[in-house]
Amino acid sequence: MRIRAALPALAGTVALTATAFLATPAQAAGGVTIYHVWFDSPGKDDRSNKSLNAEWVQIRNNGSSAVALKGWILKDTSNHKYTFPNVKIGAHKLIKVHTGRGTNTATDLYQNRRAYVWNNTGDTATLTKPNGAKVSSCSWTRRDGSDKYC
Ligand SMILES: [Ca+2]
């Protein structure tokens, strides 16, 4: 009788733990966060491809397993959106999303824009899942200089 009574209590504990885990978006996403943003390219903002690519957002996977990023969105406060292609970010790996044009690799992705996205005077980069659920964000102001670690 004692064992039968103990079982439902144990099942209840397990269910609660699972719910708490799923309720934390960062954990559900494998711990992907916006790690570092270089919002003010070095030198003059001359709109050259080199300068555009010196503006970037770096994301990091703090989790112990790879995360598929396909369809995830990176956006600014003006709602300029970048949709991730079919790529995965490995465990403890970094990926930079550059503003300008280039060929995507495992570590560097390109928005293929001809204008800057991240405002030098202050902005917020937000990373969401395809359904719009927020995964991470990073804000900065002019006081941060040219880049910000979040
Ligand atoms: Ca900028």
Coordinates of C-alpha atoms and ligand atoms in Angstrom, one line a residue:
M1 CA 0.0 0.0 0.0
R2 CA 2.8 2.4 0.8
I3 CA 4.4 1.9 -2.6
R4 CA 1.1 2.5 -4.5
A5 CA 0.6 5.7 -2.6
A6 CA 4.1 7.0 -3.3
L7 CA 4.0 6.5 -7.1
P8 CA 1.5 9.3 -8.0
A9 CA 3.5 11.7 -5.9
L10 CA 6.6 10.8 -7.8
A11 CA 4.9 11.2 -11.2
G12 CA 3.7 14.6 -10.1
T13 CA 7.3 15.7 -9.3
V14 CA 8.5 14.6 -12.8
A15 CA 5.7 16.4 -14.5
L16 CA 6.4 19.7 -12.7
T17 CA 10.1 19.5 -13.5
A18 CA 9.3 19.0 -17.2
T19 CA 6.9 22.0 -17.3
A20 CA 9.5 24.3 -15.6
F21 CA 12.1 23.3 -18.2
L22 CA 9.8 23.9 -21.2
A23 CA 8.7 27.2 -19.8
T24 CA 12.1 28.8 -20.1
P25 CA 12.6 29.8 -23.8
A26 CA 16.3 30.0 -23.7
Q27 CA 16.6 26.4 -22.5
A28 CA 14.0 25.2 -25.0
A29 CA 16.1 26.8 -27.7
G30 CA 19.3 25.0 -26.5
G31 CA 20.7 28.2 -24.9
V32 CA 21.1 30.3 -28.1
T33 CA 21.7 33.9 -27.3
I34 CA 22.9 37.1 -28.9
Y35 CA 26.5 37.3 -27.7
H36 CA 28.2 40.3 -29.3
V37 CA 27.0 43.1 -31.7
W38 CA 29.3 45.3 -33.7
F39 CA 26.8 48.1 -34.6
D40 CA 29.2 50.9 -35.7
S41 CA 31.6 49.7 -38.4
P42 CA 35.2 51.1 -38.1
G43 CA 35.8 54.2 -40.2
K44 CA 33.3 56.1 -42.2
D45 CA 29.9 54.6 -43.0
D46 CA 30.5 54.7 -46.7
R47 CA 28.1 51.8 -47.5
S48 CA 30.9 49.8 -49.1
N49 CA 30.4 46.0 -48.8
K50 CA 33.5 45.8 -46.6
S51 CA 32.0 48.4 -44.2
L52 CA 28.6 46.8 -44.3
N53 CA 30.1 43.5 -43.4
A54 CA 32.0 45.0 -40.5
E55 CA 28.6 45.5 -39.0
W56 CA 27.4 42.2 -37.5
V57 CA 25.6 40.4 -34.8
Q58 CA 27.2 37.3 -33.3
I59 CA 25.1 34.6 -31.7
R60 CA 26.3 31.8 -29.4
N61 CA 24.9 28.4 -28.6
N62 CA 25.6 27.9 -24.9
G63 CA 23.9 24.5 -25.0
S64 CA 25.4 21.1 -25.3
S65 CA 23.6 20.1 -28.5
A66 CA 23.3 21.7 -32.0
V67 CA 20.3 23.9 -32.7
A68 CA 18.6 24.2 -36.2
L69 CA 18.2 27.9 -37.0
K70 CA 16.2 27.6 -40.2
G71 CA 13.4 30.2 -40.2
W72 CA 14.6 32.0 -37.1
I73 CA 14.5 35.8 -37.4
L74 CA 16.9 38.5 -36.4
K75 CA 15.4 42.0 -36.4
D76 CA 16.0 45.6 -35.3
T77 CA 13.6 48.0 -33.7
S78 CA 12.5 49.2 -37.2
N79 CA 11.5 45.6 -38.0
H80 CA 14.2 45.0 -40.6
K81 CA 14.2 41.2 -40.6
Y82 CA 16.8 38.6 -41.5
T83 CA 15.5 35.0 -41.8
F84 CA 18.1 32.3 -41.2
P85 CA 18.7 29.8 -43.9
N86 CA 19.0 26.1 -43.3
V87 CA 21.9 26.1 -40.9
K88 CA 22.7 24.7 -37.5
I89 CA 24.7 26.2 -34.7
G90 CA 26.8 23.6 -33.0
A91 CA 27.2 23.2 -29.3
H92 CA 29.2 26.0 -27.8
K93 CA 29.7 27.5 -31.3
L94 CA 29.4 31.1 -32.6
I95 CA 27.9 32.4 -35.8
K96 CA 28.2 36.0 -37.1
V97 CA 25.5 37.5 -39.2
H98 CA 27.0 40.3 -41.4
T99 CA 24.9 43.1 -42.9
G100 CA 26.5 43.1 -46.3
R101 CA 26.9 40.6 -49.2
G102 CA 28.9 37.4 -49.1
T103 CA 28.8 33.6 -49.2
N104 CA 27.4 31.9 -46.2
T105 CA 29.7 29.5 -44.3
A106 CA 29.4 27.6 -41.0
T107 CA 30.6 30.6 -39.0
D108 CA 29.5 33.6 -41.1
L109 CA 26.2 34.4 -42.6
Y110 CA 25.3 37.4 -44.8
Q111 CA 22.1 39.5 -44.9
N112 CA 23.1 40.7 -48.4
R113 CA 22.0 44.2 -47.7
R114 CA 23.2 47.4 -49.4
A115 CA 22.4 49.6 -46.3
Y116 CA 23.2 49.4 -42.6
V117 CA 20.8 47.8 -40.3
W118 CA 22.1 48.4 -36.7
N119 CA 21.8 52.0 -35.7
N120 CA 25.0 53.5 -34.3
T121 CA 23.1 55.8 -31.9
G122 CA 21.1 53.0 -30.2
D123 CA 19.0 50.0 -31.2
T124 CA 17.9 46.5 -30.1
A125 CA 18.7 43.3 -31.9
T126 CA 16.1 40.6 -31.3
L127 CA 16.3 36.9 -32.1
T128 CA 13.1 35.0 -32.5
K129 CA 11.9 31.6 -33.5
P130 CA 9.9 31.2 -36.7
N131 CA 6.6 31.6 -34.7
G132 CA 7.8 34.9 -33.3
A133 CA 8.7 33.6 -29.8
K134 CA 11.6 35.7 -28.4
V135 CA 14.8 33.8 -27.9
S136 CA 17.2 36.6 -27.0
S137 CA 17.8 40.4 -27.4
C138 CA 20.6 42.9 -27.1
S139 CA 20.2 46.7 -26.7
W140 CA 22.8 49.4 -26.9
T141 CA 23.2 53.2 -26.9
R142 CA 25.8 55.6 -28.2
R143 CA 27.5 55.3 -24.8
D144 CA 28.5 51.7 -25.7
G145 CA 30.9 53.0 -28.3
S146 CA 31.0 50.7 -31.4
D147 CA 30.1 47.3 -30.0
K148 CA 28.3 45.6 -27.2
Y149 CA 28.6 42.2 -25.5
C150 CA 25.3 41.0 -24.1
Ligands
CA1 CA 25.6 50.7 -37.9

